[in-house]
CSV table of C-alpha atoms and ligand atoms in Angstrom, one decimal:
chain,number,residue,atom,x,y,z
Q,1,UNK,CA,2.6,-5.0,-15.7
Q,2,UNK,CA,5.6,-4.0,-17.9
Q,3,UNK,CA,9.0,-2.9,-16.6
Q,4,UNK,CA,10.4,0.5,-17.4
Q,5,UNK,CA,14.1,1.3,-16.5
Q,6,UNK,CA,15.3,4.8,-15.7
Q,7,UNK,CA,18.7,6.3,-16.0
Q,8,UNK,CA,19.5,9.8,-14.8
Q,9,UNK,CA,20.5,12.2,-17.5
Q,10,UNK,CA,24.0,12.9,-15.9
Q,11,UNK,CA,24.6,9.1,-16.3
Q,12,UNK,CA,23.9,9.1,-20.1
Q,13,UNK,CA,27.3,7.4,-20.5
Q,14,UNK,CA,25.7,4.3,-19.1
Q,15,UNK,CA,23.2,4.1,-22.0
Q,16,UNK,CA,24.5,0.6,-23.1
Q,17,UNK,CA,23.7,-0.7,-19.7
Q,18,UNK,CA,20.2,0.7,-19.9
Q,19,UNK,CA,19.7,-1.0,-23.3
Q,20,UNK,CA,20.9,-4.4,-22.1
Q,21,UNK,CA,18.9,-4.2,-18.9
Q,22,UNK,CA,15.7,-3.4,-20.8
Q,23,UNK,CA,16.0,-6.4,-23.1
Q,24,UNK,CA,18.0,-5.4,-26.3
Q,25,UNK,CA,19.5,-8.9,-26.5
Q,26,UNK,CA,16.0,-10.5,-26.6
Q,27,UNK,CA,14.7,-8.2,-29.3
Q,28,UNK,CA,17.6,-8.1,-31.8
Q,29,UNK,CA,18.8,-11.3,-33.4
Q,30,UNK,CA,21.9,-12.0,-35.6
Q,31,UNK,CA,21.5,-10.9,-39.2
Q,32,UNK,CA,18.5,-8.7,-38.5
Q,33,UNK,CA,18.1,-5.5,-40.4
Q,34,UNK,CA,17.5,-3.3,-37.4
Q,35,UNK,CA,15.8,0.0,-37.9
Q,36,UNK,CA,16.8,2.7,-35.4
Q,37,UNK,CA,13.9,5.1,-35.6
Q,38,UNK,CA,14.8,8.7,-35.0
Q,39,UNK,CA,13.6,12.2,-35.6
Q,40,UNK,CA,16.6,14.0,-37.1
Q,41,UNK,CA,15.2,17.4,-36.2
Q,42,UNK,CA,13.9,20.0,-38.6
Q,43,UNK,CA,16.6,22.4,-39.9
Q,44,UNK,CA,17.3,24.9,-37.1
Q,45,UNK,CA,15.8,22.8,-34.3
Q,46,UNK,CA,18.1,21.9,-31.4
Q,47,UNK,CA,16.0,19.4,-29.4
Q,48,UNK,CA,16.7,16.2,-31.4
Q,49,UNK,CA,18.5,13.2,-30.0
Q,50,UNK,CA,22.2,13.8,-30.4
Q,51,UNK,CA,24.3,11.5,-32.8
Q,52,UNK,CA,26.8,10.8,-30.0
Q,53,UNK,CA,23.9,9.2,-28.0
Q,54,UNK,CA,22.9,7.1,-31.1
Q,55,UNK,CA,26.4,5.7,-31.6
Q,56,UNK,CA,26.4,3.3,-28.6
Q,57,UNK,CA,23.0,2.0,-29.7
Q,58,UNK,CA,24.4,1.2,-33.1
Q,59,UNK,CA,27.4,-0.4,-31.6
Q,60,UNK,CA,25.3,-2.7,-29.4
Q,61,UNK,CA,23.1,-3.7,-32.3
Q,62,UNK,CA,26.3,-4.6,-34.2
Q,63,UNK,CA,27.5,-6.6,-31.2
Q,64,UNK,CA,24.3,-8.7,-31.7
Q,65,UNK,CA,25.6,-9.3,-35.3
Q,66,UNK,CA,22.6,-7.4,-36.6
Q,67,UNK,CA,22.7,-4.7,-39.4
Q,68,UNK,CA,21.6,-1.3,-38.1
Q,69,UNK,CA,20.4,1.6,-40.1
Q,70,UNK,CA,19.1,5.0,-38.9
Q,71,UNK,CA,15.7,5.9,-40.3
Q,72,UNK,CA,12.7,8.2,-40.4
Q,73,UNK,CA,9.9,8.9,-42.9
Q,74,UNK,CA,9.1,12.1,-44.8
Q,75,UNK,CA,7.0,14.9,-43.4
Q,76,UNK,CA,3.8,16.2,-45.1
Q,77,UNK,CA,4.7,19.8,-44.3
Q,78,UNK,CA,7.1,21.7,-46.6
Q,79,UNK,CA,10.1,21.7,-44.3
Q,80,UNK,CA,13.5,20.3,-45.1
Q,81,UNK,CA,12.4,16.7,-44.4
Q,82,UNK,CA,9.6,16.3,-46.9
Q,83,UNK,CA,11.7,14.2,-49.4
Q,84,UNK,CA,14.5,11.7,-49.0
Q,85,UNK,CA,17.3,13.8,-50.5
Q,86,UNK,CA,16.7,16.9,-48.3
Q,87,UNK,CA,15.8,14.8,-45.3
Q,88,UNK,CA,19.2,12.9,-45.6
Q,89,UNK,CA,21.0,16.3,-46.0
Q,90,UNK,CA,19.4,17.7,-42.8
Q,91,UNK,CA,20.3,14.5,-41.0
Q,92,UNK,CA,23.9,14.8,-42.1
Q,93,UNK,CA,23.9,18.6,-41.1
Q,94,UNK,CA,22.8,17.5,-37.7
Q,95,UNK,CA,25.6,15.0,-37.5
Q,96,UNK,CA,23.9,11.7,-38.4
Q,97,UNK,CA,26.6,10.3,-40.6
Q,98,UNK,CA,28.3,6.9,-40.9
Q,99,UNK,CA,31.4,8.5,-39.4
Q,100,UNK,CA,29.7,9.7,-36.2
Q,101,UNK,CA,27.0,7.1,-35.7
Q,102,UNK,CA,28.4,4.0,-37.4
Q,103,UNK,CA,25.3,3.3,-39.5
Q,104,UNK,CA,23.8,4.8,-42.7
Q,105,UNK,CA,20.7,6.9,-42.9
Q,106,UNK,CA,17.9,5.4,-45.0
Q,107,UNK,CA,14.7,7.4,-45.4
Q,108,UNK,CA,12.2,4.7,-45.1
Q,109,UNK,CA,9.4,5.8,-47.4
Q,110,UNK,CA,11.5,6.6,-50.5
Q,111,UNK,CA,12.4,9.6,-52.6
Q,112,UNK,CA,9.0,11.3,-52.5
Q,113,UNK,CA,7.5,9.6,-49.5
Q,114,UNK,CA,5.2,7.3,-51.4
Q,115,UNK,CA,6.9,4.0,-50.8
Q,116,UNK,CA,4.8,2.1,-48.3
Q,117,UNK,CA,3.3,-1.2,-47.4
Q,118,UNK,CA,-0.4,-1.5,-46.7
Q,119,UNK,CA,-0.8,-3.4,-43.4
Q,120,UNK,CA,-4.1,-4.7,-42.0
Q,121,UNK,CA,-5.2,-3.5,-38.6
Q,122,UNK,CA,-8.4,-3.9,-36.6
Q,123,UNK,CA,-8.9,-0.3,-35.5
Q,124,UNK,CA,-11.8,2.1,-34.9
Q,125,UNK,CA,-10.6,4.4,-37.6
Q,126,UNK,CA,-8.6,2.2,-40.0
Q,127,UNK,CA,-8.8,-1.3,-41.3
Q,128,UNK,CA,-5.4,-0.9,-43.0
Q,129,UNK,CA,-2.5,1.6,-42.6
Q,130,UNK,CA,0.4,2.7,-44.8
Q,131,UNK,CA,3.7,1.9,-43.2
Q,132,UNK,CA,6.9,3.2,-44.6
Q,133,UNK,CA,8.4,0.4,-46.8
Q,134,UNK,CA,11.8,0.0,-45.2
Q,135,UNK,CA,10.5,0.1,-41.7
Q,136,UNK,CA,8.0,-2.6,-42.7
Q,137,UNK,CA,10.8,-4.8,-44.1
Q,138,UNK,CA,13.1,-4.3,-41.1
Q,139,UNK,CA,13.3,-7.3,-38.9
Q,140,UNK,CA,13.6,-5.5,-35.6
Q,141,UNK,CA,13.4,-1.9,-34.4
Q,142,UNK,CA,14.9,0.4,-31.8
Q,143,UNK,CA,12.6,3.4,-31.3
Q,144,UNK,CA,14.6,6.3,-29.9
Q,145,UNK,CA,12.2,9.2,-29.0
Q,146,UNK,CA,12.8,12.7,-27.8
Q,147,UNK,CA,10.0,13.1,-25.2
Q,148,UNK,CA,8.4,16.6,-25.3
Q,149,UNK,CA,5.1,18.4,-25.7
Q,150,UNK,CA,3.1,18.2,-28.8
Q,151,UNK,CA,0.5,20.5,-30.2
Q,152,UNK,CA,-1.8,17.6,-31.4
Q,153,UNK,CA,-1.3,14.9,-28.8
Q,154,UNK,CA,-0.3,16.8,-25.6
Q,155,UNK,CA,3.1,15.0,-25.7
Q,156,UNK,CA,5.1,13.1,-28.2
Q,157,UNK,CA,6.9,10.0,-27.2
Q,158,UNK,CA,7.3,6.4,-28.3
Q,159,UNK,CA,3.7,5.9,-29.7
Q,160,UNK,CA,4.0,9.1,-31.7
Q,161,UNK,CA,7.4,8.3,-33.0
Q,162,UNK,CA,6.2,4.8,-34.0
Q,163,UNK,CA,2.7,5.7,-35.3
Q,164,UNK,CA,3.0,9.1,-36.9
Q,165,UNK,CA,6.8,8.7,-37.5
Q,166,UNK,CA,6.6,5.4,-39.4
Q,167,UNK,CA,3.6,6.3,-41.5
Q,168,UNK,CA,4.4,7.1,-45.1
Q,169,UNK,CA,3.2,10.5,-46.4
Q,170,UNK,CA,-0.2,9.3,-47.4
Q,171,UNK,CA,-0.5,7.7,-44.0
Q,172,UNK,CA,0.3,11.0,-42.3
Q,173,UNK,CA,-2.4,12.7,-44.2
Q,174,UNK,CA,-4.9,10.0,-43.1
Q,175,UNK,CA,-3.9,10.6,-39.4
Q,176,UNK,CA,-4.2,14.4,-39.6
Q,177,UNK,CA,-7.3,14.8,-41.7
Q,178,UNK,CA,-9.9,15.2,-38.9
Q,179,UNK,CA,-8.1,18.4,-37.6
Q,180,UNK,CA,-9.4,21.6,-39.2
Q,181,UNK,CA,-7.8,24.8,-37.9
Q,182,UNK,CA,-9.2,28.3,-38.2
Q,183,UNK,CA,-7.3,31.7,-38.0
Q,184,UNK,CA,-8.3,34.2,-35.4
Q,185,UNK,CA,-8.4,37.6,-37.3
Q,186,UNK,CA,-7.8,39.5,-34.1
Q,187,UNK,CA,-4.4,37.8,-33.6
Q,188,UNK,CA,-3.3,37.5,-37.2
Q,189,UNK,CA,-0.7,40.0,-38.3
Q,190,UNK,CA,-0.7,38.9,-41.9
Q,191,UNK,CA,3.0,37.9,-41.7
Q,192,UNK,CA,2.4,35.0,-44.1
Q,193,UNK,CA,4.8,32.6,-42.3
Q,194,UNK,CA,2.1,30.0,-42.2
Q,195,UNK,CA,1.8,30.1,-46.1
Q,196,UNK,CA,5.3,28.7,-46.4
Q,197,UNK,CA,4.5,25.7,-44.3
Q,198,UNK,CA,1.1,24.8,-45.6
Q,199,UNK,CA,1.5,21.7,-47.9
Q,200,UNK,CA,-1.7,22.3,-49.8
Q,201,UNK,CA,-1.7,26.1,-50.3
Q,202,UNK,CA,-4.9,26.3,-48.3
Q,203,UNK,CA,-4.0,29.6,-46.7
Q,204,UNK,CA,-4.5,33.0,-48.4
Q,205,UNK,CA,-5.0,36.6,-47.4
Q,206,UNK,CA,-8.5,38.1,-47.3
Q,207,UNK,CA,-8.9,41.7,-46.1
Q,208,UNK,CA,-5.3,41.6,-44.8
Q,209,UNK,CA,-5.9,38.6,-42.6
Q,210,UNK,CA,-5.0,34.9,-43.3
Q,211,UNK,CA,-7.8,32.6,-43.9
Q,212,UNK,CA,-7.9,28.8,-44.5
Q,213,UNK,CA,-9.9,27.2,-47.2
Q,214,UNK,CA,-11.5,24.1,-45.6
Q,215,UNK,CA,-11.8,22.4,-49.0
Q,216,UNK,CA,-8.0,22.4,-49.4
Q,217,UNK,CA,-6.9,21.9,-45.8
Q,218,UNK,CA,-5.8,18.4,-45.0
Q,219,UNK,CA,-5.5,19.1,-41.2
Q,220,UNK,CA,-1.7,18.6,-40.9
Q,221,UNK,CA,-1.6,21.2,-38.1
Q,222,UNK,CA,1.7,22.7,-39.4
Q,223,UNK,CA,0.3,26.2,-39.6
Q,224,UNK,CA,-0.2,26.0,-35.8
Q,225,UNK,CA,3.6,25.4,-35.5
Q,226,UNK,CA,4.5,28.1,-37.8
Q,227,UNK,CA,2.5,31.0,-36.3
Q,228,UNK,CA,4.3,33.0,-33.6
Q,229,UNK,CA,1.1,34.9,-32.7
Q,230,UNK,CA,-1.1,32.0,-31.6
Q,231,UNK,CA,-3.5,33.0,-34.3
Q,232,UNK,CA,-4.1,29.5,-35.6
Q,233,UNK,CA,-6.6,27.7,-33.6
Q,234,UNK,CA,-8.3,24.3,-33.8
Q,235,UNK,CA,-12.0,23.9,-33.3
Q,236,UNK,CA,-11.4,20.9,-31.2
Q,237,UNK,CA,-14.3,18.6,-30.3
Q,238,UNK,CA,-13.4,15.0,-30.6
Q,239,UNK,CA,-10.6,15.6,-33.0
Q,240,UNK,CA,-7.7,15.6,-30.5
Q,241,UNK,CA,-8.9,12.2,-29.4
Q,242,UNK,CA,-9.3,11.0,-33.0
Q,243,UNK,CA,-5.8,12.0,-34.0
Q,244,UNK,CA,-4.3,10.2,-31.0
Q,245,UNK,CA,-6.4,7.1,-31.7
Q,246,UNK,CA,-5.2,7.1,-35.3
Q,247,UNK,CA,-1.6,7.4,-34.2
Q,248,UNK,CA,-2.1,4.4,-32.0
Q,249,UNK,CA,-3.6,2.4,-34.9
Q,250,UNK,CA,-0.6,3.3,-37.1
Q,251,UNK,CA,1.6,2.1,-34.2
Q,252,UNK,CA,-0.3,-1.2,-34.3
Q,253,UNK,CA,0.4,-1.4,-38.0
Q,254,UNK,CA,4.2,-1.0,-37.4
Q,255,UNK,CA,4.2,-3.7,-34.8
Q,256,UNK,CA,2.0,-6.1,-36.8
Q,257,UNK,CA,5.0,-8.0,-38.1
Q,258,UNK,CA,7.4,-7.0,-35.2
Q,259,UNK,CA,5.7,-8.3,-32.1
Q,260,UNK,CA,8.4,-8.7,-29.4
Q,261,UNK,CA,11.0,-7.2,-31.8
Q,262,UNK,CA,11.0,-3.6,-30.7
Q,263,UNK,CA,12.8,-1.8,-27.9
Q,264,UNK,CA,11.9,1.8,-26.9
Q,265,UNK,CA,14.1,4.5,-25.4
Q,266,UNK,CA,12.6,7.9,-24.5
Q,267,UNK,CA,15.0,10.8,-23.9
Q,268,UNK,CA,13.5,13.1,-21.2
Q,269,UNK,CA,15.7,16.1,-21.9
Q,270,UNK,CA,15.2,19.5,-23.4
Q,271,UNK,CA,11.4,19.1,-22.8
Q,272,UNK,CA,9.7,21.8,-24.8
Q,273,UNK,CA,6.0,22.6,-25.5
Q,274,UNK,CA,6.4,22.0,-29.2
Q,275,UNK,CA,7.8,19.1,-31.2
Q,276,UNK,CA,11.2,18.9,-33.1
Q,277,UNK,CA,9.5,19.8,-36.4
Q,278,UNK,CA,9.6,23.4,-35.4
Q,279,UNK,CA,12.8,25.1,-36.6
Q,280,UNK,CA,13.2,28.3,-34.7
Q,281,UNK,CA,14.5,29.0,-31.2
Q,282,UNK,CA,11.7,30.6,-29.1
Q,283,UNK,CA,9.6,27.5,-29.2
Q,284,UNK,CA,12.6,25.4,-28.3
Q,285,UNK,CA,12.9,26.7,-24.8
Q,286,UNK,CA,12.9,23.8,-22.3
Q,287,UNK,CA,10.1,23.9,-19.7
Q,288,UNK,CA,11.8,21.9,-16.9
Q,289,UNK,CA,15.2,20.5,-16.2
Q,290,UNK,CA,16.5,17.4,-17.9
Q,291,UNK,CA,15.3,14.2,-16.2
Q,292,UNK,CA,16.9,11.2,-17.9
Q,293,UNK,CA,16.3,8.3,-20.2
Q,294,UNK,CA,13.8,5.5,-19.8
Q,295,UNK,CA,13.7,2.2,-21.7
Q,296,UNK,CA,11.2,-0.6,-22.0
Q,297,UNK,CA,9.8,-3.2,-24.3
Q,298,UNK,CA,6.3,-1.7,-23.9
Q,299,UNK,CA,5.5,1.5,-25.9
Q,300,UNK,CA,2.5,2.3,-23.7
Q,301,UNK,CA,4.3,1.8,-20.4
Q,302,UNK,CA,7.2,3.9,-21.5
Q,303,UNK,CA,5.1,6.8,-22.5
Q,304,UNK,CA,3.0,6.6,-19.3
Q,305,UNK,CA,6.1,6.5,-17.2
Q,306,UNK,CA,7.7,9.4,-19.2
Q,307,UNK,CA,4.5,11.6,-18.7
Q,308,UNK,CA,4.5,10.7,-15.0
Q,309,UNK,CA,8.2,11.5,-14.5
Q,310,UNK,CA,7.8,14.9,-16.3
Q,311,UNK,CA,4.7,15.8,-14.3
Q,312,UNK,CA,6.3,14.7,-11.0
Q,313,UNK,CA,9.3,16.9,-11.8
Q,314,UNK,CA,7.0,19.8,-12.7
Q,315,UNK,CA,4.7,19.3,-9.7
Q,316,UNK,CA,1.6,19.5,-11.9
Q,317,UNK,CA,0.2,18.1,-15.2
Q,318,UNK,CA,2.5,20.1,-17.4
Q,319,UNK,CA,1.1,18.8,-20.7
Q,320,UNK,CA,-2.4,19.6,-19.7
Q,321,UNK,CA,-1.2,23.1,-18.7
Q,322,UNK,CA,0.5,23.8,-22.0
Q,323,UNK,CA,-2.2,22.2,-24.2
Q,324,UNK,CA,-5.4,22.5,-22.1
Q,325,UNK,CA,-7.9,21.1,-24.6
Q,326,UNK,CA,-5.9,17.9,-25.1
Q,327,UNK,CA,-6.4,14.7,-23.0
Q,328,UNK,CA,-2.9,13.1,-23.6
Q,329,UNK,CA,-4.1,9.9,-22.1
Q,330,UNK,CA,-6.3,9.2,-25.1
Q,331,UNK,CA,-3.3,7.8,-27.1
Q,332,UNK,CA,-2.3,5.5,-24.2
Q,333,UNK,CA,-5.9,4.2,-23.6
Q,334,UNK,CA,-6.4,3.4,-27.3
Q,335,UNK,CA,-3.0,1.7,-27.6
Q,336,UNK,CA,-3.9,-0.4,-24.6
Q,337,UNK,CA,-7.2,-1.4,-26.2
Q,338,UNK,CA,-5.3,-2.3,-29.3
Q,339,UNK,CA,-3.1,-4.6,-27.3
Q,340,UNK,CA,0.1,-2.7,-27.8
Q,341,UNK,CA,1.0,-2.6,-24.1
Q,342,UNK,CA,-0.3,-1.5,-20.7
Q,343,UNK,CA,-0.5,1.7,-18.8
Q,344,UNK,CA,0.5,0.0,-15.5
Q,345,UNK,CA,4.2,-0.3,-15.1
Q,346,UNK,CA,6.9,-0.8,-12.6
Q,347,UNK,CA,9.9,1.6,-12.6
Q,348,UNK,CA,13.4,0.5,-11.8
Q,349,UNK,CA,16.1,3.1,-11.4
Q,350,UNK,CA,19.5,1.8,-12.6
I,1,LIG,S1,-4.1,25.1,-43.4
I,1,LIG,FE1,-4.6,23.0,-43.2
I,1,LIG,S2,-3.2,22.0,-44.7
I,1,LIG,FE2,-2.4,24.1,-44.4
I,1,LIG,S3,-0.9,23.9,-42.8
I,1,LIG,FE3,-2.8,24.4,-41.7
I,1,LIG,S4,-3.7,22.4,-41.2
I,1,LIG,FE4,-2.1,22.0,-42.7
I,2,LIG,S1,1.6,32.9,-39.4
I,2,LIG,FE1,0.0,33.5,-38.0
I,2,LIG,S2,0.0,35.8,-38.0
I,2,LIG,FE2,1.2,35.1,-39.7
I,2,LIG,S3,-0.3,35.1,-41.5
I,2,LIG,FE3,-0.3,33.0,-40.6
I,2,LIG,S4,-1.9,33.1,-39.1
I,2,LIG,FE4,-1.4,35.2,-39.6
């Protein structure tokens, strides 16, 4: 059974204590290049982990005489983070600079998102995965995840940040490609917003309604995010499960050369239905009050504990309520089968 440590959100100033208690010293060794994996937030998003909270993490890593850098990989949708230049600029706009955080931003899969290392995994869907180059070559990793709802996996936490977040662009395509959405003509207003976000120009207008060409669609799901009218729907059968399993297999690829070299921190604040890839405000509305921060050496336990804490605070299965067709436990079960961690945990409040 793995240990998970909880710190109340009002005590966020004690973040260094949380990191030390949960095992940072055991994970990070002197001279390590230590990747601090983040989501810098899409332009206009306000849910991302704040630079001021990242600074103490950087300082503790430096105290271990390691060399930290802040990192993420490119997105496949056409936002502001789909290449290294614009991604770095958004990170800087959101305050992730050397001055504020004490470490540089390095976009891990290169200028155009095609810099990756092929890693062998023994998965149900993949035998090898495409991990962003600079994350592969890092010696240790601190995975800082904003825990919130997610339109493909019910919630997004450490496993999602690790698996989807550390995959290079081609890897992200591989993880998404079993998801094929359709547009409900009764709800579509032909506003064309989804056109802007579709990375493959798969959406066009037919009889004043948007339609998706299944031959062009790569299943990234970004049109779901972009539509304010809930017109984009997924014909879900086993696909929610498949996406989550694929994310877990990518997480296994990240950890293949970093066993016992990763520490996870989930921030349970500003808990929204949608992920931080969504730029506009209405979908940023928090669903419940801020809870706190959890930390662990186990990516499965930390996500299970995070989901439990959110659902306890809500008094119901919040993620099932907001995304009814999704069984969010699928990612945890598959990660457990792959040996990434265990769902059983003990929680200690510090
Ligand atoms: S139509 Fe397909 S490729 Fe385009 S945004 Fe939607 S899911 Fe992605
Ligand atoms: S964003 Fe939604 S309403 Fe607008 S065109 Fe696309 S599917 Fe239709």
